[in-house]
Coordinates of C-alpha atoms and ligand atoms in Angstrom, one line a residue:
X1 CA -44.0 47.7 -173.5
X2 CA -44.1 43.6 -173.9
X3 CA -44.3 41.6 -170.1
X4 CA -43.8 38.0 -169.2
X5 CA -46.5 36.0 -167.3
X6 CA -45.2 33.4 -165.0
X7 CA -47.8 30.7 -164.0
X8 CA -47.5 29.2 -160.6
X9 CA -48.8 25.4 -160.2
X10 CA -46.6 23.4 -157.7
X11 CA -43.3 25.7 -157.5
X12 CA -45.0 28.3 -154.7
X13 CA -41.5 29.6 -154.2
X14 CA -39.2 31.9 -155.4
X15 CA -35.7 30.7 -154.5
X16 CA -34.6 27.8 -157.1
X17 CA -38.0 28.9 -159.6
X18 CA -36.3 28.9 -163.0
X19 CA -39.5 30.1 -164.7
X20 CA -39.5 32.8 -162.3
X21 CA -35.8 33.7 -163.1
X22 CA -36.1 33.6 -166.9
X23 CA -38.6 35.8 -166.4
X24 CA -37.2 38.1 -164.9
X25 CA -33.8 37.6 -166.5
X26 CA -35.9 38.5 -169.9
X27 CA -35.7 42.0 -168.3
X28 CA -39.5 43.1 -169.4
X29 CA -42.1 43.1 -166.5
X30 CA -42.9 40.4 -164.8
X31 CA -46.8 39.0 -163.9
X32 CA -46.4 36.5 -161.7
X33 CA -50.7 34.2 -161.9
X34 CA -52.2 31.5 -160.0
X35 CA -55.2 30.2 -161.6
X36 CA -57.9 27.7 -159.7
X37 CA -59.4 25.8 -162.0
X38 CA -60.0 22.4 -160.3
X39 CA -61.9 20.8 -163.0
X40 CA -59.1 20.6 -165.1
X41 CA -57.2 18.9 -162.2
X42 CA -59.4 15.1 -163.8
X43 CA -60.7 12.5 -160.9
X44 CA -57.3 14.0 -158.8
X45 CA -58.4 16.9 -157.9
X46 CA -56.6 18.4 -154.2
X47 CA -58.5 16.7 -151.3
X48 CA -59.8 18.8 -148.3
X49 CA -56.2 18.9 -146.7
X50 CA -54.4 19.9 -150.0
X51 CA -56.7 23.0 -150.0
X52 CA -56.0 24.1 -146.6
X53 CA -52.4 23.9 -147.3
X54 CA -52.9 25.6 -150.9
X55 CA -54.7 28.3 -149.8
X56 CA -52.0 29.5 -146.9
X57 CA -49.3 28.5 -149.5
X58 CA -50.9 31.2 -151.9
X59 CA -50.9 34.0 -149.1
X60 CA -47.5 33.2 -148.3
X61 CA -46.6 32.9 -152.1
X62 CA -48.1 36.6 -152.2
X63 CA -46.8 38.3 -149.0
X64 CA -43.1 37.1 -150.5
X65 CA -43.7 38.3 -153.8
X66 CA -44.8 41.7 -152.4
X67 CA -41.3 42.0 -150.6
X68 CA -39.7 42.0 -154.0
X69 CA -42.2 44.7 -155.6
X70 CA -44.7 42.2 -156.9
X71 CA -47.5 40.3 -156.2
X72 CA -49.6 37.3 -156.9
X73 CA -52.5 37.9 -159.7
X74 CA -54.9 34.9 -158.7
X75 CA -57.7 34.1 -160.9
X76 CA -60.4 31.5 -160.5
X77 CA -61.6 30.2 -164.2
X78 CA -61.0 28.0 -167.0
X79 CA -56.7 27.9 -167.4
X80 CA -56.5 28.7 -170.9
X81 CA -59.4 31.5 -170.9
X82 CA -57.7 33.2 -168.4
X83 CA -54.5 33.8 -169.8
X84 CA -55.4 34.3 -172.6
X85 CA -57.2 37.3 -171.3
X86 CA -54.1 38.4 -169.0
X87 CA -52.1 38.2 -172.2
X88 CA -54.3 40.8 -174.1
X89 CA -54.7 42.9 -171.3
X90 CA -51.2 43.0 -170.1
X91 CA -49.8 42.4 -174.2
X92 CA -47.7 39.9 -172.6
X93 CA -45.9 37.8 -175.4
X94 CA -44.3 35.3 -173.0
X95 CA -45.1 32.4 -170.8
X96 CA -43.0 30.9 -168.7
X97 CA -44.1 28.0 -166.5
X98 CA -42.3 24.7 -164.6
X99 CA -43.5 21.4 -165.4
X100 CA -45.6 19.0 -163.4
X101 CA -46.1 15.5 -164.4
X102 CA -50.0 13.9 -163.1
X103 CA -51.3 12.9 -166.3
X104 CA -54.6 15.1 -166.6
X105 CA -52.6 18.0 -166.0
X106 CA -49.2 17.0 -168.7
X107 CA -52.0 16.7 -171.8
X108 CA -54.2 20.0 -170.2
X109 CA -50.4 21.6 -170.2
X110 CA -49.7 20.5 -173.5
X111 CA -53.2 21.6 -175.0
X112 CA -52.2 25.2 -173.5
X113 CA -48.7 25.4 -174.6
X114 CA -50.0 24.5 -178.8
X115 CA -52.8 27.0 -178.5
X116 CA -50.7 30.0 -176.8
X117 CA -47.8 29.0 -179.6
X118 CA -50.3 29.2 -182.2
X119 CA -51.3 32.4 -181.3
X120 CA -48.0 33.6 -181.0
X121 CA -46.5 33.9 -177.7
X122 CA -43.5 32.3 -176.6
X123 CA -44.1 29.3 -174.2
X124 CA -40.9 28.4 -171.7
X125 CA -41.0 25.3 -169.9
X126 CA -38.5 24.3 -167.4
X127 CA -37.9 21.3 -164.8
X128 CA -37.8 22.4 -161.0
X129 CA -40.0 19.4 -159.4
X130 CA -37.6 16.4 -159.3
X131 CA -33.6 16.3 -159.8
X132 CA -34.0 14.2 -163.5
X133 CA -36.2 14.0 -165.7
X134 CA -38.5 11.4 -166.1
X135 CA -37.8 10.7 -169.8
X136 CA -33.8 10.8 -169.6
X137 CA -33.5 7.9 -166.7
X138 CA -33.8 4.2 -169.0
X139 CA -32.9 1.1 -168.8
X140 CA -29.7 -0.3 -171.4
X141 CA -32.4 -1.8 -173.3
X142 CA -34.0 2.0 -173.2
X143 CA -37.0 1.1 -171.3
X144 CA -38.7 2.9 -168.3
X145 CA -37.3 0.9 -164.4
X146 CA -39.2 -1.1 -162.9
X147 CA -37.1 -1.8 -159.8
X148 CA -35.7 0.9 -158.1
X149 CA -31.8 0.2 -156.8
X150 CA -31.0 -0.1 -161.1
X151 CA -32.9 3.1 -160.7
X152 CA -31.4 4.8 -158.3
X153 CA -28.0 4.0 -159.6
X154 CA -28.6 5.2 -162.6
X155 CA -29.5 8.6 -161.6
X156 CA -26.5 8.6 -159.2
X157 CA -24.4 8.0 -162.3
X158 CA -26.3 10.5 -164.6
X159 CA -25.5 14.5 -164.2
X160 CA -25.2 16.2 -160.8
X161 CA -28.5 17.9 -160.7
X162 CA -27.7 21.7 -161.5
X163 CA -26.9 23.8 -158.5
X164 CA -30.2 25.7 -157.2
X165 CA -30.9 29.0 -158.4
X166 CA -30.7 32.7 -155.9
X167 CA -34.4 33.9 -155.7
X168 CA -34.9 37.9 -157.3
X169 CA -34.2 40.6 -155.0
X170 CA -36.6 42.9 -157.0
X171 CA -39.3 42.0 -159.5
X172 CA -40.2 45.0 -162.0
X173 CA -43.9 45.1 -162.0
X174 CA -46.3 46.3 -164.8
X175 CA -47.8 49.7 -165.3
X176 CA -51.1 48.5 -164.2
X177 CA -51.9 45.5 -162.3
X178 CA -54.4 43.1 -164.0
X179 CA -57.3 42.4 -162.0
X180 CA -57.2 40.0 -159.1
X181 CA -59.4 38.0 -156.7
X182 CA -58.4 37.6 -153.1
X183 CA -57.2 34.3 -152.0
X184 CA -60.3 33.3 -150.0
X185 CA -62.0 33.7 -152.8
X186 CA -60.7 30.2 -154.4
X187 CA -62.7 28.6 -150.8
X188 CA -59.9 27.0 -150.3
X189 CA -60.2 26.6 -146.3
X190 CA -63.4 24.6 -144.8
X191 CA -66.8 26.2 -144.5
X192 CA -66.5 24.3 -141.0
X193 CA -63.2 24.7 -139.3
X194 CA -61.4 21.8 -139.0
X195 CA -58.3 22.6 -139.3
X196 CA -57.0 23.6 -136.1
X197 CA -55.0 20.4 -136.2
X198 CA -53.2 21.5 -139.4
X199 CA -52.4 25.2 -138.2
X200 CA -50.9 23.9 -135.2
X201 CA -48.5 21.2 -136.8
X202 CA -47.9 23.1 -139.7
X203 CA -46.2 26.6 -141.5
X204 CA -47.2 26.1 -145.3
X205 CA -44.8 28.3 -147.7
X206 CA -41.0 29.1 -148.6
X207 CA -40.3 30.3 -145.3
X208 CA -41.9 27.4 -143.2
X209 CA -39.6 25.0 -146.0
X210 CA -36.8 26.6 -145.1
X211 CA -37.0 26.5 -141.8
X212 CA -38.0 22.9 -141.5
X213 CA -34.6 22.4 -143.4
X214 CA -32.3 23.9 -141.3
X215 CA -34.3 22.3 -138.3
X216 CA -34.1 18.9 -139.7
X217 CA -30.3 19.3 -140.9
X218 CA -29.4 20.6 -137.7
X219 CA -31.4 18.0 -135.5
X220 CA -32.3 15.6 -137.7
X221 CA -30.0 14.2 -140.2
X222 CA -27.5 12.5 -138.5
X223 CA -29.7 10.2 -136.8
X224 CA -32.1 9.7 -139.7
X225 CA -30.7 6.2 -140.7
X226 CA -31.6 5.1 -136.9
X227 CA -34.4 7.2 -136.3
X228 CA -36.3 7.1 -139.8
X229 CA -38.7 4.0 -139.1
X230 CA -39.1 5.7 -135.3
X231 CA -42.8 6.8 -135.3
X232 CA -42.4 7.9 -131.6
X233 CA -39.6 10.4 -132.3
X234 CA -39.3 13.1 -134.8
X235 CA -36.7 11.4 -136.7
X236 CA -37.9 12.5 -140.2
X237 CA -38.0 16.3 -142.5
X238 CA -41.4 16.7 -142.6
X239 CA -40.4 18.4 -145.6
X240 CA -43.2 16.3 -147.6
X241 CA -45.8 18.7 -148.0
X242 CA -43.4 21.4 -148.2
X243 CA -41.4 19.6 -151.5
X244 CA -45.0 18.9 -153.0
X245 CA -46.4 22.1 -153.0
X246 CA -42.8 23.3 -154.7
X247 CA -42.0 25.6 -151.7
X248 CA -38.8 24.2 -151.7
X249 CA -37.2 22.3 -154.4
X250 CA -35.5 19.1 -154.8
X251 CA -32.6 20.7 -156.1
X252 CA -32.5 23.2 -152.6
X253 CA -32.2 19.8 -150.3
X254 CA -29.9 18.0 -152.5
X255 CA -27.7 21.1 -151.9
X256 CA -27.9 21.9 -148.4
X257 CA -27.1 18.0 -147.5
X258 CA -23.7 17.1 -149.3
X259 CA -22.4 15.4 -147.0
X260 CA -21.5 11.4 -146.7
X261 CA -24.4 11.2 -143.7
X262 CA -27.1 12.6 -145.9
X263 CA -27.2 9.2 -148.3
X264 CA -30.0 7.5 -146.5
X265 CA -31.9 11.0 -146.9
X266 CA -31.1 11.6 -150.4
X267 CA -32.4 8.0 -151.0
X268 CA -35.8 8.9 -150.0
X269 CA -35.8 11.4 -152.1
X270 CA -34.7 8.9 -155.1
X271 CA -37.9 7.2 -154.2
X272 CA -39.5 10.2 -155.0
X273 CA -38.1 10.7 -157.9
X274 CA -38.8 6.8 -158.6
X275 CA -42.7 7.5 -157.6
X276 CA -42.6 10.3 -160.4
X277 CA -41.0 8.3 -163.1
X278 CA -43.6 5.4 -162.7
X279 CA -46.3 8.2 -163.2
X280 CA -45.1 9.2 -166.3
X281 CA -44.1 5.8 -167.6
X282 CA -47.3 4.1 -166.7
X283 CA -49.8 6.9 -166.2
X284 CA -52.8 4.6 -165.7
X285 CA -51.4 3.6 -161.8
X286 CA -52.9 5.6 -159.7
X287 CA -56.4 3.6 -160.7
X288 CA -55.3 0.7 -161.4
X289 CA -52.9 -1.9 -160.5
X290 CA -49.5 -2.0 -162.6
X291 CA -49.2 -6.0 -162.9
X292 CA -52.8 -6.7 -164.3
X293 CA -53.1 -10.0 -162.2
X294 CA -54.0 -8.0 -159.2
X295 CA -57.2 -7.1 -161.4
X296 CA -58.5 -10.8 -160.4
X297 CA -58.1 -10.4 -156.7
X298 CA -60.8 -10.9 -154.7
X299 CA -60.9 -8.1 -152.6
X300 CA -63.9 -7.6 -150.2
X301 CA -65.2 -3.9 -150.5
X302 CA -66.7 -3.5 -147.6
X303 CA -67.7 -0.2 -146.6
X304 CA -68.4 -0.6 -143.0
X305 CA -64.9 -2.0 -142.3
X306 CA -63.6 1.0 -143.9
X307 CA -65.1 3.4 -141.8
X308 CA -63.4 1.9 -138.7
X309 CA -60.3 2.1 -140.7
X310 CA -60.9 5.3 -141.3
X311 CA -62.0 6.8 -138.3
X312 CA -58.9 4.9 -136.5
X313 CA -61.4 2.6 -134.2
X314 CA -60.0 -1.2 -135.7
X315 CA -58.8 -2.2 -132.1
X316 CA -55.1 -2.2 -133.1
X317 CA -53.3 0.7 -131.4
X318 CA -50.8 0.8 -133.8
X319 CA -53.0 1.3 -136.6
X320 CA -55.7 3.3 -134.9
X321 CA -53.0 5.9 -133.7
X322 CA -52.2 6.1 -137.1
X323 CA -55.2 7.1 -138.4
X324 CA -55.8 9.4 -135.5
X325 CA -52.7 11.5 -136.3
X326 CA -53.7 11.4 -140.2
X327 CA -56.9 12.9 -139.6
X328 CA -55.8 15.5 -136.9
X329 CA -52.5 16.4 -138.6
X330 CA -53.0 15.6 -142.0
X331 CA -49.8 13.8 -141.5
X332 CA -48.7 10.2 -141.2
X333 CA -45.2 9.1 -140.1
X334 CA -44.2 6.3 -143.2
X335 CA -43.6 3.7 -141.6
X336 CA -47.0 3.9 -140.3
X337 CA -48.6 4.5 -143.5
X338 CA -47.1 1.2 -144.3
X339 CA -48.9 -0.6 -141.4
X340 CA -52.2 0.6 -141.6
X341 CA -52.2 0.1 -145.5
X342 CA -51.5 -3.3 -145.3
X343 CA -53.5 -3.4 -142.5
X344 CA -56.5 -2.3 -145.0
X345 CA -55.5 -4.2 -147.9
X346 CA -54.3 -7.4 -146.4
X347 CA -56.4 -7.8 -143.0
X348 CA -59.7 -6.6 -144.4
X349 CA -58.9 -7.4 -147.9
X350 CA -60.5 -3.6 -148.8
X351 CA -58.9 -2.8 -152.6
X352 CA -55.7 -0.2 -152.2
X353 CA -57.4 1.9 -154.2
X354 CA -60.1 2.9 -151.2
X355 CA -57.1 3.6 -149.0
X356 CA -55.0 5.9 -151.9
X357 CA -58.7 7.9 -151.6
X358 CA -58.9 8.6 -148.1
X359 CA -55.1 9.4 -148.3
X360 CA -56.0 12.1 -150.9
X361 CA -57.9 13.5 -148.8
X362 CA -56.6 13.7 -145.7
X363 CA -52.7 14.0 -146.6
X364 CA -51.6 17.8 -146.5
X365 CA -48.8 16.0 -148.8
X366 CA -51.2 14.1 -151.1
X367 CA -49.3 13.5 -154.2
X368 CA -50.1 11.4 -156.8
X369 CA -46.5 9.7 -157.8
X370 CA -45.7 9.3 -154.4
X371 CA -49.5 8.5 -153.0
X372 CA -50.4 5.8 -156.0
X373 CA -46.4 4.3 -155.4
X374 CA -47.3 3.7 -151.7
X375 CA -50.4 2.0 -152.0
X376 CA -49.4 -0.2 -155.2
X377 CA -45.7 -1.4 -153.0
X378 CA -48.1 -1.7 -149.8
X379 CA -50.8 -3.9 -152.0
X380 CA -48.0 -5.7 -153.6
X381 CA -49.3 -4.9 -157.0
X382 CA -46.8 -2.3 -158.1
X383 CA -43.1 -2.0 -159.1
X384 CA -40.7 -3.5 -156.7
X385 CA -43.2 -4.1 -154.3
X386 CA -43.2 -6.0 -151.1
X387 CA -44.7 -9.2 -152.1
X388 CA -48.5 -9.7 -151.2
X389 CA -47.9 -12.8 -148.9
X390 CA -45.8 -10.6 -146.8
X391 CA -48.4 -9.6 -144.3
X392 CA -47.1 -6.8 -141.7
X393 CA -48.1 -8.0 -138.0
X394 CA -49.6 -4.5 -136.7
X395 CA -49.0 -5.8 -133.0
X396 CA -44.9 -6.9 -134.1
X397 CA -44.9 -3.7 -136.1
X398 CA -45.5 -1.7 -132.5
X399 CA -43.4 -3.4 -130.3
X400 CA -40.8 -3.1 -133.0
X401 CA -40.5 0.8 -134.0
X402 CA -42.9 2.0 -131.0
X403 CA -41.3 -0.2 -128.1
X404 CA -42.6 2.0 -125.4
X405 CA -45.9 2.6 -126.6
X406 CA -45.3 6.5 -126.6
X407 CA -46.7 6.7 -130.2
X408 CA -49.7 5.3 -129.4
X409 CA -50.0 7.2 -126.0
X410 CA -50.0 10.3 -128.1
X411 CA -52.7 9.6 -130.6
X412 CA -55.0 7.1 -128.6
X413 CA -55.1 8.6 -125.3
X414 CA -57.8 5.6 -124.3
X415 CA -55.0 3.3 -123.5
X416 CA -52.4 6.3 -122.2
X417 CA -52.0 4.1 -118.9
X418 CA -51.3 0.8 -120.4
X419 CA -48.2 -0.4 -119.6
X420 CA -45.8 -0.9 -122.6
X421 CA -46.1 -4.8 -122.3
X422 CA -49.9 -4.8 -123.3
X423 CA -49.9 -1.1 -124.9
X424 CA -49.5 -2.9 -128.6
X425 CA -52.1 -6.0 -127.3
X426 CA -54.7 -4.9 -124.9
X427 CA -57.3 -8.0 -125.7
X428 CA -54.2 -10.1 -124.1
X429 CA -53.8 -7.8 -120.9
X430 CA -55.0 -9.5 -117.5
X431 CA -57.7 -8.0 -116.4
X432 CA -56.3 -6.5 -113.3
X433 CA -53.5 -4.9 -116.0
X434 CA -56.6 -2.9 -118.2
X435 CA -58.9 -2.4 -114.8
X436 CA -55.9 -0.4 -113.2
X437 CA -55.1 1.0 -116.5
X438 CA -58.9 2.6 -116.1
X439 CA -60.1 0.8 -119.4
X440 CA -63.0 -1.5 -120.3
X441 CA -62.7 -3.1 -124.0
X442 CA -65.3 -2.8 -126.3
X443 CA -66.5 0.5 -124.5
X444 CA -63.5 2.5 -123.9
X445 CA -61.8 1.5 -126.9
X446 CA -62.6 -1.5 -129.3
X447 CA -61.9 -5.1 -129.2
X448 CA -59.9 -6.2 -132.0
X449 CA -61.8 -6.2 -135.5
X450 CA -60.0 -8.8 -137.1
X451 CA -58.1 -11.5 -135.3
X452 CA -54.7 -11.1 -137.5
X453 CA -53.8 -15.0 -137.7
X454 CA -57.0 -16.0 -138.8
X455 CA -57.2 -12.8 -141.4
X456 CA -53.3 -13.8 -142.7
X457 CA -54.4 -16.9 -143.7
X458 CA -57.3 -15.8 -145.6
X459 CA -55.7 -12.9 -147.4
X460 CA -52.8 -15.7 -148.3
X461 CA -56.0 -18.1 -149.6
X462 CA -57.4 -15.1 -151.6
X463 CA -54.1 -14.6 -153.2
X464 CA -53.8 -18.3 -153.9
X465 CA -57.5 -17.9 -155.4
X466 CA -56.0 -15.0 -157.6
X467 CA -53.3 -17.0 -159.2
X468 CA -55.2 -19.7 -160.0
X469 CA -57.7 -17.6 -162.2
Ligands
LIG501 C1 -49.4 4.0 -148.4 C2 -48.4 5.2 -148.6 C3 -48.9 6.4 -149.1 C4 -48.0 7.5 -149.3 N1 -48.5 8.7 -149.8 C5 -47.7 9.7 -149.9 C6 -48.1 11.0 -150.5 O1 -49.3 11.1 -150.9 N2 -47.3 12.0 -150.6 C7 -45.9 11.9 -150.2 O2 -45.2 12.8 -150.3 N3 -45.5 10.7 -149.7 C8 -46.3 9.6 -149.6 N4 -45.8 8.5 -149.1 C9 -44.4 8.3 -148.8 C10 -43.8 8.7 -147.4 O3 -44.6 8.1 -146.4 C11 -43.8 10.2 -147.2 O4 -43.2 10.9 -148.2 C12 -43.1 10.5 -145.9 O5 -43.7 9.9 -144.8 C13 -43.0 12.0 -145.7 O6 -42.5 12.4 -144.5 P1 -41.1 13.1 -144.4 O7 -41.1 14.3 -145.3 O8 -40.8 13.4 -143.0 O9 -40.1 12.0 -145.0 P2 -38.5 11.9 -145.0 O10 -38.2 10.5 -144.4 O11 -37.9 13.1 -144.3 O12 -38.1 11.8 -146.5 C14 -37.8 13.0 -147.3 C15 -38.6 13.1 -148.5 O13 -38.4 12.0 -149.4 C16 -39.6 11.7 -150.0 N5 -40.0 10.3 -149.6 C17 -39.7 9.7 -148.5 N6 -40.2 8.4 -148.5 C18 -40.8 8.2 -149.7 C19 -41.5 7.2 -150.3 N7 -41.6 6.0 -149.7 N8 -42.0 7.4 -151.6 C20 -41.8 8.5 -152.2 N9 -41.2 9.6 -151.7 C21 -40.7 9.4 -150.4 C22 -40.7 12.6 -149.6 O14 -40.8 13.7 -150.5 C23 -40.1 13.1 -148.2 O15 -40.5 14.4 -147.9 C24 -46.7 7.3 -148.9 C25 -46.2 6.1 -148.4 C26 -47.1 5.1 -148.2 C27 -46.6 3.8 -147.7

C-alpha cells in the first residue's frame, strides 16, 4: 500500500494545514514527521526561547494528532537523510509540505524537493504562512515594494485570501508506525530551568491559538486602535508567537475578524506580510542593512553598554521595564520594542544588528521577516523606515503610552512607589519624593547611563559623519 508523508516546519496545526488536507484528501495513509535538524536552520538557528516554545508546540502538535488516530513521528538528523529513510521504510511515494520563506531554509527546501523528485516521489508544496505570496505582490513597474501603504493596497486589491480550511476528523494511520524519538529528546527545554516565566504567560499550540483568538476578539478588538500602543494594558493578540510557529494561520484570523473594526488589526498583520516580502526580495537583511549607506555609520560596539541593555539596568524605566518583561516573558509589548531599540541604536549608538541578536534569543516569537524589519525601521536603515534623526525620547515615550507608570511598576518593582510625576524621571525627583519612595539611585536602581540630549546630539553628529563619507 503507497502512504503520504507530511512534514511539519512552522504550520504546528491541523485546522487550515493544506499539506495536511491533501494528504489526507489523497486517501492513502497518512505519516505526519517533524525533523530537528538545526544545522540546516544557517546562522538563524531558534534561540533559547524559540525552543521552549517548539518543544511544547511539538507535544501539543502530537497529543492533537493522537485525537484523530495519528501521531507525530519526530526524528532528530540530517532533513533529507531522514526522509529519505521514512520513504523506503514506509514506501511512501508522496511529500507534502507548506512553505516557509528564511533564506537558508527556501534553497535547503529546494535542494530536498529536486533530490526526492529525482528519485521519484511526488513533492506538494503549498502556501499557509502569509495571506499572498511573496512573488505575486509587485509594483506597476513589476518590482518588489519598498514602502508599505502601495503595499498594502495592493494586496487589499489582489484576491481575497481563500477561506481557511476544516481540520481532519480522522487520519488513517499506517500499518506500522515508523520509529520515533520522544520530544525531549530534540533538548529542546533548558538544562537549567528558566522558564517558569514562559509557562506562566504562555499556552504554546493550536489550542492555546485559538483561544487567545476568541479572547482577543471578544475583549480585545474593539479597542485595539486605542489601546494598541498601550504597554500598560493588554490591548494587543498576543497571537505573535502563536502565528509564527503556524499554530494558527493567517488565513484563520483574517476569517474570524470580518468586520469594519478589525482594519487596524488586519493592518498589522499586512506588516507581517510586508516583513515576509522584504525577506524574500532582499534576503541579505537580516545581516545587513538594506540602503548600503548605513554600512558607513559609525556605530560604537561596545559590549559593556550592551549588557546593561540587556540585562534592563540603563536607568530609564521605560526601557529597563522593557527588557525586564523580554527576558521573563519572552515577550515585548511593540511599542516598547520600538523604544528600547532606538534606545540601543540611537542612544548608545550599538549596531541594530546586536539588538535583532538578543531579540532572537529571547523572543518566544523570534521571526526573521518580522525580527530583521523591526530592527532595520527602528535603525532607520530599512524600507520605509523612521528616519535615523528621529530619535524616540524614552522619558516622552513613558509619560505618553504609560501615563501612570503602571508598566513600569510591573517590571521594575525598584521604583513601584514613585509617584507617576517622577516614575518616567527619577534622577529629577526631589529628594524627599525618592527618600519616601524608599529608593537611593545608583544603589537601588541606576542613575541614568546616557544623559538623552547630550546622546541625541551625538547620534545626529554620527549620522552627519555618515553622509559625508
Ligand atoms: C525591534 C522590533 C523587533 C521585532 N521583532 C519581532 C519578531 O521577532 N517577531 C514578531 O512576530 N514580531 C516582531 N516585531 C513586531 C511586533 O512588535 C510584534 O509582532 C508584536 O508586538 C506582537 O504582539 P501581538 O501579537 O500582541 O501584536 P498585535 O498588535 O496583536 O498584532 C497582530 C499580529 O500582527 C503582526 N505584527 C504586528 N505588528 C507587526 C510589525 N510591526 N511587524 C511585523 N508584524 C507585525 C504580528 O504577527 C502580530 O502577532 C518586532 C518589532 C520591533 C520594533
Amino acid at each position: 500500500m503507497k502512504c503520504s508523508l507530511v512534514w511539519f516546519r512552522f504550520d504546528l496545526r491541523l485546522a487550515d494545514n493544506p499539506a495536511l488536507t491533501a494528504a489526507v484528501e489523497r486517501g492513502e495513509p497518512v505519516i505526519p514527521v517533524f525533523v530537528w535538524s538545526p544545522a540546516e536552520e544557517g546562522k538563524w538557528v531558534a534561540g533559547a526561547a524559540s525552543r521552549w516554545w517548539l518543544h511544547q508546540s511539538l507535544q501539543s502538535l502530537d497529543a492533537g494528532l493522537r485525537r484523530c488516530g495519528s501521531r507525530l513521528i519526530v526524528r532528530r538528523e540530517p532533513t533529507l537523510k531522514t526522509l529519505r529513510e521514512l520513504i523506503v521504510r514506509t514506501r511512501a511515494d508522496a511529500v507534502f509540505w507548506n512553505r516557509r520563506y528564511e533564506p537558508a531554509i527556501v534553497s535547503r527546501d529546494q535542494t530536498i524537493q529536486k533530490k526526492l523528485q529525482d528519485s521519484g516521489v511526488t513533492v506538494h508544496t503549498f502556501n499557509t504562512a502569509l495571506l499572498f505570496e511573496p512573488d505575486t505582490i509587485r509594483t506597476t513597474a513589476g518590482k518588489p515594494f519598498q514602502v508599505f501603504t502601495p503595499f498594502w493596497r495592493t494586496c487589499l486589491k489582489s484576491r481575497e485570501p481563500a477561506a481557511p480550511l476544516p481540520a481532519p476528523r480522522r487520519l488513517q494511520g499506517p500499518k506500522r508506525w515508523p520509529v520515533s524519538v520522544p520530544v525531549t529528546a530534540l533538548e529542546l527545554e533548558p538544562e537549567i530551568d528558566w522558564a517558569g516565566g514562559l509557562r506562566t504567560a504562555w499556552r504554546p499550540g493550536e489550542p492555546g491559538a485559538r483561544a487567545a483568538l476568541r479572547r482577543f476578539i471578544n475583549d480585545g478588538l474593539c479597542g485595539y486602535a486605542a489601546d494598541r500602543d498601550r504597554p500598560d494594558v493588554a490591548g494587543t493578540s498576543r497571537l505573535s508567537p502563536h502565528l509564527h510557529f503556524g499554530e494558527i494561520g493567517p488565513r484563520q484570523v483574517w476569517d474570524a475578524m470580518r468586520s469594519g473594526v478589525a482594519g487596524p488589526y488586519l493592518r498589522q498583520l499586512g506588516w507581517r506580510e510586508f516583513a515576509h516580502h522584504l525577506l524574500v526580495h532582499f534576503p541579505q537583511t537580516p545581516d545587513q542593512p538594506l540602503r548600503p549607506e548605513y554600512d558607513r555609520f559609525p556605530w560604537r560596539d561596545d559590549g559593556k553598554l550592551l549588557g546593561v541593555w540587556q540585562r534592563g539596568r540603563t536607568g530609564y524605566p521605560i526601557v529597563d521595564a522593557g527588557m525586564r518583561e523580554l527576558w521573563t516573558t519572552g515577550w515585548m509589548h511593540n511599542r516598547v520594542r520600538m523604544i528600547v531599540g532606538s534606545f540601543l541604536v540611537k542612544d548608545l549608538l550599538i549596531p541594530w544588528q546586536r539588538g535583532a541578536k538578543w531579540f532572537w534569543d529571547t523572543l518566544v516569537d523570534a521571526d526573521l521577516a518580522n525580527n530583521t524589519l523591526g530592527w532595520q525601521w527602528t535603525a532607520g536603515c530599512g524600507a520605509d523606515a523612521a528616519p535615523f534623526f528621529r530619535l524616540f525620547n524614552p522619558v516622552g515615550q513613558g509619560e505618553r503610552f504609560d501615563p501612570e507608570g503602571a508598566y513600569v511598576r510591573r517590571w521594575v518593582p525598584e521604583l513601584a512607589e514613585v509617584p507617576a510625576r517622577w516614575i518616567h524621571r527619577p534622577w529629577q525627583a526631589p529628594v524627599t519624593v525618592l527618600r519616601d519612595a524608599g529608593i537611593v539611585l545608583g544603589k537601588d536602581y541606576p542613575k541614568p547611563i546616557v544623559d538623552h540630549a547630550a546622546a541625541r546630539e551625538r547620534a545626529l553628529r554620527a549620522f552627519g559623519r555618515m553622509r559625508k563619507r
